mmCIF file of C-alpha atoms in Angstrom:
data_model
loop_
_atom_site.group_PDB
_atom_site.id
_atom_site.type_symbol
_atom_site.label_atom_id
_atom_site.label_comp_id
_atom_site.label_asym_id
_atom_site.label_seq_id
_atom_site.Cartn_x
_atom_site.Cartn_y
_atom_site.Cartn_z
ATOM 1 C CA UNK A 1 -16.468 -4.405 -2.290
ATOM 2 C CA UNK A 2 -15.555 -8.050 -2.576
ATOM 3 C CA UNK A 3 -18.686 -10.853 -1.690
ATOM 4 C CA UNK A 4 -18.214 -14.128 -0.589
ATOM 5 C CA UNK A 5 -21.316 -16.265 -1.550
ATOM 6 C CA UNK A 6 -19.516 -19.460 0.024
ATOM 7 C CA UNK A 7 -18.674 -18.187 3.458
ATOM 8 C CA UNK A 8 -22.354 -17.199 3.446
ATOM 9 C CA UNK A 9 -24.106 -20.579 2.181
ATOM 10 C CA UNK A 10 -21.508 -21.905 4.481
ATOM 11 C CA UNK A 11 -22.596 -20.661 7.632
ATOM 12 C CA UNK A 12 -26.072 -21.087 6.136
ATOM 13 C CA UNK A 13 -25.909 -24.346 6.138
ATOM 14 C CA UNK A 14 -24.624 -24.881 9.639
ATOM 15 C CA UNK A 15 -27.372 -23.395 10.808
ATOM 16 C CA UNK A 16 -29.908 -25.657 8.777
ATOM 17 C CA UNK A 17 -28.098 -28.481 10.398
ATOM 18 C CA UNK A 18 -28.716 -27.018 13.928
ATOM 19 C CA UNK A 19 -32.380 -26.183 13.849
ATOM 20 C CA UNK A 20 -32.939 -29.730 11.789
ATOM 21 C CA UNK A 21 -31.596 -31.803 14.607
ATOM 22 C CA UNK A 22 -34.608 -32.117 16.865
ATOM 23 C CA UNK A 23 -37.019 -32.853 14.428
ATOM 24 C CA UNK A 24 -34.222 -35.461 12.988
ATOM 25 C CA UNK A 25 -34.397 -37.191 16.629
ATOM 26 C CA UNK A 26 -38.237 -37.161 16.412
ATOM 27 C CA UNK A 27 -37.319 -39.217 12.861
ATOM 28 C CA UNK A 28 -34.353 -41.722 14.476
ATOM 29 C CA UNK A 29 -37.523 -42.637 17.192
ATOM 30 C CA UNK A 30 -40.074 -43.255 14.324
ATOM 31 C CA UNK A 31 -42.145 -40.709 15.993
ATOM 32 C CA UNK A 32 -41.953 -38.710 12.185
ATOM 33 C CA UNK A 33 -41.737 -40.121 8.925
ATOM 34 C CA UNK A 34 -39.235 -38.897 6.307
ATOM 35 C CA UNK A 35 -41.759 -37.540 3.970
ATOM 36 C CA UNK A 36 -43.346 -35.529 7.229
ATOM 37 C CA UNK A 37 -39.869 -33.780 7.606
ATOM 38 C CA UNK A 38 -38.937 -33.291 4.239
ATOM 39 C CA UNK A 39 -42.742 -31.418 4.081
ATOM 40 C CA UNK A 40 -42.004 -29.303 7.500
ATOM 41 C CA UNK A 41 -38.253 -28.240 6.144
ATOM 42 C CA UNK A 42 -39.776 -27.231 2.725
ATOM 43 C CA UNK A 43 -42.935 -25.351 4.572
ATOM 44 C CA UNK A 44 -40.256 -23.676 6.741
ATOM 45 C CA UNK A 45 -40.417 -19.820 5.348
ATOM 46 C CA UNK A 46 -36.562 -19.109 7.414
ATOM 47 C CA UNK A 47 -33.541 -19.288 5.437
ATOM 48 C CA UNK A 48 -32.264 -21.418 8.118
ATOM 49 C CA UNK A 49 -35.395 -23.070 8.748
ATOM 50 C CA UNK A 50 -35.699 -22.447 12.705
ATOM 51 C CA UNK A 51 -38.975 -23.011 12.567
ATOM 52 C CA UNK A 52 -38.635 -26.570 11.903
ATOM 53 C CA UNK A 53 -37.932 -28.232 15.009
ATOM 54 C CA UNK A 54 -40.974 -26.417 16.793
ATOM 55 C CA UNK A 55 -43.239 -27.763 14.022
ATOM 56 C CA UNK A 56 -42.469 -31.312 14.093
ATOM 57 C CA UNK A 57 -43.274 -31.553 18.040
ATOM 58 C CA UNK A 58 -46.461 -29.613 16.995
ATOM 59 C CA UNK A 59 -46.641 -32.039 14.575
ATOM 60 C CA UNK A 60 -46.031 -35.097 16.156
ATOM 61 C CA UNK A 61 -48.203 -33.849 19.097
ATOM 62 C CA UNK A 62 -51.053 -33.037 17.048
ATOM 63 C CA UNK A 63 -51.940 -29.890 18.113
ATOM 64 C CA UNK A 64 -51.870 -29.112 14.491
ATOM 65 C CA UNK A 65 -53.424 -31.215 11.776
ATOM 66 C CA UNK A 66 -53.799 -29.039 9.162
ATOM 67 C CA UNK A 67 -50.136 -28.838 6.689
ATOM 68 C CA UNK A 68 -51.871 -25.785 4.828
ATOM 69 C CA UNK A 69 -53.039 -24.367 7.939
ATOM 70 C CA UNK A 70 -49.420 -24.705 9.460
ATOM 71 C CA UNK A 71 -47.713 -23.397 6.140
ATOM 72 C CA UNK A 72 -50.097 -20.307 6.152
ATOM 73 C CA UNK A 73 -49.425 -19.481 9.820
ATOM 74 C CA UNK A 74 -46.201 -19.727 10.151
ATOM 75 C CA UNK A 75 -45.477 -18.106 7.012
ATOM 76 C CA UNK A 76 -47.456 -15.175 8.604
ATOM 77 C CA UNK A 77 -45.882 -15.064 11.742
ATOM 78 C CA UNK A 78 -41.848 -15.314 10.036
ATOM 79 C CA UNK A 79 -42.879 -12.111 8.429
ATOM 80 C CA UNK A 80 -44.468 -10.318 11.208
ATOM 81 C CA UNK A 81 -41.249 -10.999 13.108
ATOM 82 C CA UNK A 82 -39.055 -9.872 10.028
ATOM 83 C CA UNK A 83 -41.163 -6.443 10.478
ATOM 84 C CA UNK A 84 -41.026 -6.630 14.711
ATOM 85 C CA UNK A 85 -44.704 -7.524 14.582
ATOM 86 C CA UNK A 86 -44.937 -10.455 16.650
ATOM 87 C CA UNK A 87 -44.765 -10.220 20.277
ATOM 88 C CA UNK A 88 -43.392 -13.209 20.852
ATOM 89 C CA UNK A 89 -39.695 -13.387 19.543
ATOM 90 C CA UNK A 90 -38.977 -16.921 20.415
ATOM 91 C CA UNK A 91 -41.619 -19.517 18.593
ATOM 92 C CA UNK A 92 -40.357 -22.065 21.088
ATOM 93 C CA UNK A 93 -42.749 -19.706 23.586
ATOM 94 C CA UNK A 94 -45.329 -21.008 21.741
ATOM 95 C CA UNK A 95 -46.607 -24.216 23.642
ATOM 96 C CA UNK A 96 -49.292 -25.371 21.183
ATOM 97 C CA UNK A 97 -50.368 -24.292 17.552
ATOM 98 C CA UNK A 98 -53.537 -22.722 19.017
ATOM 99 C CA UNK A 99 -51.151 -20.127 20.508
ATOM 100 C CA UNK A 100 -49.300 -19.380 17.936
ATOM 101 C CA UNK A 101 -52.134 -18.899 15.441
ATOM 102 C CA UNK A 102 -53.999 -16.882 18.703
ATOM 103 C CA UNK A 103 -51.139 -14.091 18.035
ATOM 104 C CA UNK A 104 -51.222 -13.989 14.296
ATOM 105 C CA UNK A 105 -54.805 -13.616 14.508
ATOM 106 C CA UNK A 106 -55.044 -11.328 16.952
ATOM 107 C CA UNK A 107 -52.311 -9.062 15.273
ATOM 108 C CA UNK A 108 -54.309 -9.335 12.045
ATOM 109 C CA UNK A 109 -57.388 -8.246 13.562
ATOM 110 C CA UNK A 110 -55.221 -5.047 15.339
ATOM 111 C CA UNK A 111 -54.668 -3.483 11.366
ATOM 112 C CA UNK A 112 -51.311 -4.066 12.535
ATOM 113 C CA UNK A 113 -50.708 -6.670 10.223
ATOM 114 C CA UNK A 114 -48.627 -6.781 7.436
ATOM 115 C CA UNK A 115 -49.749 -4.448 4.147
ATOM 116 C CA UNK A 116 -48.899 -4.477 1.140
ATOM 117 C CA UNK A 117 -46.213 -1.680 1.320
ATOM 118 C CA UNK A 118 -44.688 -3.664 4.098
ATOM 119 C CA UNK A 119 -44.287 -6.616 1.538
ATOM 120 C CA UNK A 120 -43.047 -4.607 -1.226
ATOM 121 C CA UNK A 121 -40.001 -3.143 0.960
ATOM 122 C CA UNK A 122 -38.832 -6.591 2.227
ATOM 123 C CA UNK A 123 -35.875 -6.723 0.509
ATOM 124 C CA UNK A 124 -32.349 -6.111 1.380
ATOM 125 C CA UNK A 125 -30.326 -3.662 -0.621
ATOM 126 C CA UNK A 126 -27.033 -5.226 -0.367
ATOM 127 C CA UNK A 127 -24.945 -2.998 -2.476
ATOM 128 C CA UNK A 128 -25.583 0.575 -3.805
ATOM 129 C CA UNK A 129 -22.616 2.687 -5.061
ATOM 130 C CA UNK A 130 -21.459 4.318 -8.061
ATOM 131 C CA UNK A 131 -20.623 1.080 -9.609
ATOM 132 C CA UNK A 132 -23.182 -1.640 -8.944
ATOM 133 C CA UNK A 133 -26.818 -2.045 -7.666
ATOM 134 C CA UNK A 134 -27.301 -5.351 -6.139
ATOM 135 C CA UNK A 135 -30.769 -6.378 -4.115
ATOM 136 C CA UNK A 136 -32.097 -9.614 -2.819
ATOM 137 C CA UNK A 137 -36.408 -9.814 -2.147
ATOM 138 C CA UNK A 138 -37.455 -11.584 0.161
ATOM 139 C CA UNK A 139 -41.421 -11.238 -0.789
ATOM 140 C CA UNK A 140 -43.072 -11.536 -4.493
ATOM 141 C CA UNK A 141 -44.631 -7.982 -3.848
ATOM 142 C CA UNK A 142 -40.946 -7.239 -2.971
ATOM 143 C CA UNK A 143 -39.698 -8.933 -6.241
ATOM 144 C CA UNK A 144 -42.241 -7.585 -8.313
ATOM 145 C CA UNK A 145 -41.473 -3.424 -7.428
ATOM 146 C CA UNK A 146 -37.949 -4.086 -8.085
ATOM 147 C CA UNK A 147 -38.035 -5.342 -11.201
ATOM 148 C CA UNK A 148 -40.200 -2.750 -12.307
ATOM 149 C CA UNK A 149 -38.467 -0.253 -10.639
ATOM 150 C CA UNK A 150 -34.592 -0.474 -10.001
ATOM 151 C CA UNK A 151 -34.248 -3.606 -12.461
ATOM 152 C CA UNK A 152 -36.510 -2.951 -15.049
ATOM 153 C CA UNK A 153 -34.929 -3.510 -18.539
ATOM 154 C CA UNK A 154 -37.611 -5.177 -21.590
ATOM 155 C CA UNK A 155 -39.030 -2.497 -23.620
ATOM 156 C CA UNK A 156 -42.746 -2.427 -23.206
ATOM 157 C CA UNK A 157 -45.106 -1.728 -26.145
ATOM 158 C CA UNK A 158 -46.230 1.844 -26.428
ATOM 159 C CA UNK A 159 -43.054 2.747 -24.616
ATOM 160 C CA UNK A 160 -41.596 2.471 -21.667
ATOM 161 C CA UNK A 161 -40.290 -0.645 -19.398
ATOM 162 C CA UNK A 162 -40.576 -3.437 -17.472
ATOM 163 C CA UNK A 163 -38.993 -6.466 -16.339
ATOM 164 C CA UNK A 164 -38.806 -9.949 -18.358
ATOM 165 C CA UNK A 165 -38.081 -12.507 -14.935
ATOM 166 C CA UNK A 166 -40.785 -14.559 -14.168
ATOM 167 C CA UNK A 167 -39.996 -14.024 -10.450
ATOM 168 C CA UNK A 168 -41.207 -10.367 -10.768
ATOM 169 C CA UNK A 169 -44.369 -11.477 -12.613
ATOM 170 C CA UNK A 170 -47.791 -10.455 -11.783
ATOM 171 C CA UNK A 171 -48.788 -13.762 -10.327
ATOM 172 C CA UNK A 172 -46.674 -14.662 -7.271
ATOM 173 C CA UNK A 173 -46.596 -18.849 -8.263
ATOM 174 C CA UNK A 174 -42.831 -18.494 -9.609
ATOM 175 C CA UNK A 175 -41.160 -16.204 -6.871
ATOM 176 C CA UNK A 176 -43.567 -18.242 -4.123
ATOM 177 C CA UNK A 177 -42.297 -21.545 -5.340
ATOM 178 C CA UNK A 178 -38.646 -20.579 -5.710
ATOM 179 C CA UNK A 179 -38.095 -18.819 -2.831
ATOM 180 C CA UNK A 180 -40.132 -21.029 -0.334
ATOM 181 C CA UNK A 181 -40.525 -24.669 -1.658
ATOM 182 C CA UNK A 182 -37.093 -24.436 -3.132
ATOM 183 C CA UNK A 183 -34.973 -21.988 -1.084
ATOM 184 C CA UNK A 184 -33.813 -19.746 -3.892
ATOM 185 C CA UNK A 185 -32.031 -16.187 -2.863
ATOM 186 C CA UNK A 186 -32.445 -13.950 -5.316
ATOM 187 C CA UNK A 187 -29.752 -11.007 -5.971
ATOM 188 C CA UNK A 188 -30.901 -8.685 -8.828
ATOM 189 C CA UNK A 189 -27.499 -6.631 -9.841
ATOM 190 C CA UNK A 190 -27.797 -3.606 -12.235
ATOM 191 C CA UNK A 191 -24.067 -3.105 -13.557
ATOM 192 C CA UNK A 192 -24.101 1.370 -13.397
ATOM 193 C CA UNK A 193 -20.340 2.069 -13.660
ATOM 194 C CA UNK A 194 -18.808 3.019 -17.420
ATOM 195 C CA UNK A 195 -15.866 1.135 -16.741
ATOM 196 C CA UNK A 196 -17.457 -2.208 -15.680
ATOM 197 C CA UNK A 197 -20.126 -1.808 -18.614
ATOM 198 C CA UNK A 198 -16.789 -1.444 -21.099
ATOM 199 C CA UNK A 199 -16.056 -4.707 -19.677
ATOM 200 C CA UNK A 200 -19.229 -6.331 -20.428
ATOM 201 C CA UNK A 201 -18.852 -5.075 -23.907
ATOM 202 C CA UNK A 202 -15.744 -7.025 -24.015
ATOM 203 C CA UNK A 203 -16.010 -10.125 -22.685
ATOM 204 C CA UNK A 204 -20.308 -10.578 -23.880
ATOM 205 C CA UNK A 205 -20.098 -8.690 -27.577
ATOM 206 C CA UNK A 206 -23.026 -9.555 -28.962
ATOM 207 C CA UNK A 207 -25.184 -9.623 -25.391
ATOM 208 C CA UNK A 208 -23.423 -6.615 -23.467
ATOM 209 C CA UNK A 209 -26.506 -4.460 -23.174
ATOM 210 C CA UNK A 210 -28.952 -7.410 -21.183
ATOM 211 C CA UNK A 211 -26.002 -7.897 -19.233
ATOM 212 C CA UNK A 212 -26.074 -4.932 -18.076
ATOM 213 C CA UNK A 213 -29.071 -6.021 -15.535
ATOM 214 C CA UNK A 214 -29.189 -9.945 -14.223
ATOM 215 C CA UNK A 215 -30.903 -11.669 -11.564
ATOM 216 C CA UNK A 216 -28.377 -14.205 -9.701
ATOM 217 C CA UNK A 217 -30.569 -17.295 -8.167
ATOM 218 C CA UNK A 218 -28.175 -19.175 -5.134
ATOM 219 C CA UNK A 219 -29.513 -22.537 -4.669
ATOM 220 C CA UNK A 220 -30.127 -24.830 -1.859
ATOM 221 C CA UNK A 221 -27.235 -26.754 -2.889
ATOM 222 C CA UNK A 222 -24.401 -23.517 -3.239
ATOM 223 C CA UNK A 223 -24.785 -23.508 -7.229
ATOM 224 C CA UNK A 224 -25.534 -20.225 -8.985
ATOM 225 C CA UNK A 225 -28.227 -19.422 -11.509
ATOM 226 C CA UNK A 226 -27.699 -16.324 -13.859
ATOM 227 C CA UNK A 227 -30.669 -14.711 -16.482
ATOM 228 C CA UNK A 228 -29.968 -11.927 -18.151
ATOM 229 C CA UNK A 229 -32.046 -8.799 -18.741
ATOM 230 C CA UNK A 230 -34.346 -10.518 -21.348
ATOM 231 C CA UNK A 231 -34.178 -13.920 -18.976
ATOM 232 C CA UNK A 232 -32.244 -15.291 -21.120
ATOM 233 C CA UNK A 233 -29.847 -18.346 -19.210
ATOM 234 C CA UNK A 234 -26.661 -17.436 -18.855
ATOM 235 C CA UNK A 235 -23.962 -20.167 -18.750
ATOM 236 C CA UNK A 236 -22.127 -21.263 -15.863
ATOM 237 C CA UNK A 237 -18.965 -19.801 -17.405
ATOM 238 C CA UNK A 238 -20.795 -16.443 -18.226
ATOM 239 C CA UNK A 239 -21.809 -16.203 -15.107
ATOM 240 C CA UNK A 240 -17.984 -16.945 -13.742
ATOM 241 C CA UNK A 241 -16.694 -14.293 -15.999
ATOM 242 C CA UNK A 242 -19.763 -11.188 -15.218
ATOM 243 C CA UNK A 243 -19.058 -12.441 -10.882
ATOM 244 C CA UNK A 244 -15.009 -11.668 -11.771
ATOM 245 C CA UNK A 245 -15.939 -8.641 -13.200
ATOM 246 C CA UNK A 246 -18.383 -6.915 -10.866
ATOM 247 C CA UNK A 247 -16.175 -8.099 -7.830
ATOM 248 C CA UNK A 248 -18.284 -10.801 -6.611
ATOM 249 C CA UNK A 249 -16.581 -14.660 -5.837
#
């Protein structure tokens, strides 16, 4: 199976554009100030930040003052609609902040609400043959079971193992401010096929074995990250030559 990471950040992107537009008109007529948007875009839990346009007339209209309160909230209410929580499906429905936050509470207070297990199994699994295992989280409880799980790789003390990436940590701080603040996708890929691993052996000598299970971090701005089993950095042409040999471009 052959990925394209560019078509995908491609369309991505158009869709960033689209959602940004209103609150860019609410800029152009001084009614928001560029460090107001650049806060609502980076608060915006979406990978194509839909969310944003609705919060900056919110915003502007002041039924919210609160930027914690409005990051917590809507944060809340993108996942219950990732898990077909939320009742309303459209956050344009919403007519004030009150409402919005009225729903969230209200399916918080049903048990309804999102648990942990819900968190830990919001990931997608994008590939899972013979030859590879590649999945992206989309939550730090998420992160955190697959890299002790699926992923993990660093010898623990007293046996056993677990995983080195700071995004799979204990603490969510890392994963939280990656994923959110930054828009970092995470793809952990565990290389399972002989022939691939030979490969690895080949082209990474004296590293083949922590290649053998890396996390791939996309970036806001298309470039790709690449640690290694032990989080080690791996180079931009590394990461060229492991891409080219587990099929991904």
């Amino acid at each position: 199976m052959k990925l394209t990471y560019t078509k995908l950040l491609v369309e991505n992107k158009k869709f960033i554009l689209e959602n940004v537009s209103q609150a860019k008109q609410y800029l152009s007529s001084g009614k928001l100030s560029d460090k107001e948007l650049e806060t609502l875009i980076n608060i915006d839990p979406s990978p194509t930040r839909k969310f944003v346009g609705w919060m900056a007339k919110q915003w502007i209209g002041k039924t919210v003052t609160d930027i914690d309160d409005l990051r917590n909230t809507i944060e809340e209410y993108n996942v219950f609609l990732n898990k077909g929580k939320a009742k309303t499906k459209d956050i344009n429905a919403f007519r004030s902040f009150a409402d919005l936050k009225k729903e969230v509470n209200t399916i918080n207070q049903s048990g309804e609400g999102i648990s942990v297990k819900d968190l830990e199994s919001d990931y997608d699994t994008v590939i899972d043959n013979s030859d590879l295992l590649i999945m992206s989280p989309h939550t730090h409880e998420a992160s955190r079971k697959l890299g002790l799980s699926y992923f993990s790789f660093r010898d623990c003390e007293g046996g056993g193992k677990d995983s080195a990436w700071c995004t799979t940590y204990k603490a969510p701080d890392h994963f939280n401010d990656y994923y959110y603040t930054h828009n970092v996708t995470f793809y952990y890929v565990r290389v399972k096929s002989p022939q691939m691993i030979e490969q690895l052996k080949q082209a990474f000598p004296k590293k083949y074995k922590a290649m053998e299970v890396v996390a791939l971090a996309v970036l806001d701005n298309g470039t790709i990250d690449g640690y290694d089993g032990l989080d080690k950095q791996i180079s931009k042409k590394e990461i060229d030559t492991f891409t080219n040999i587990i099929g991904i471009s």
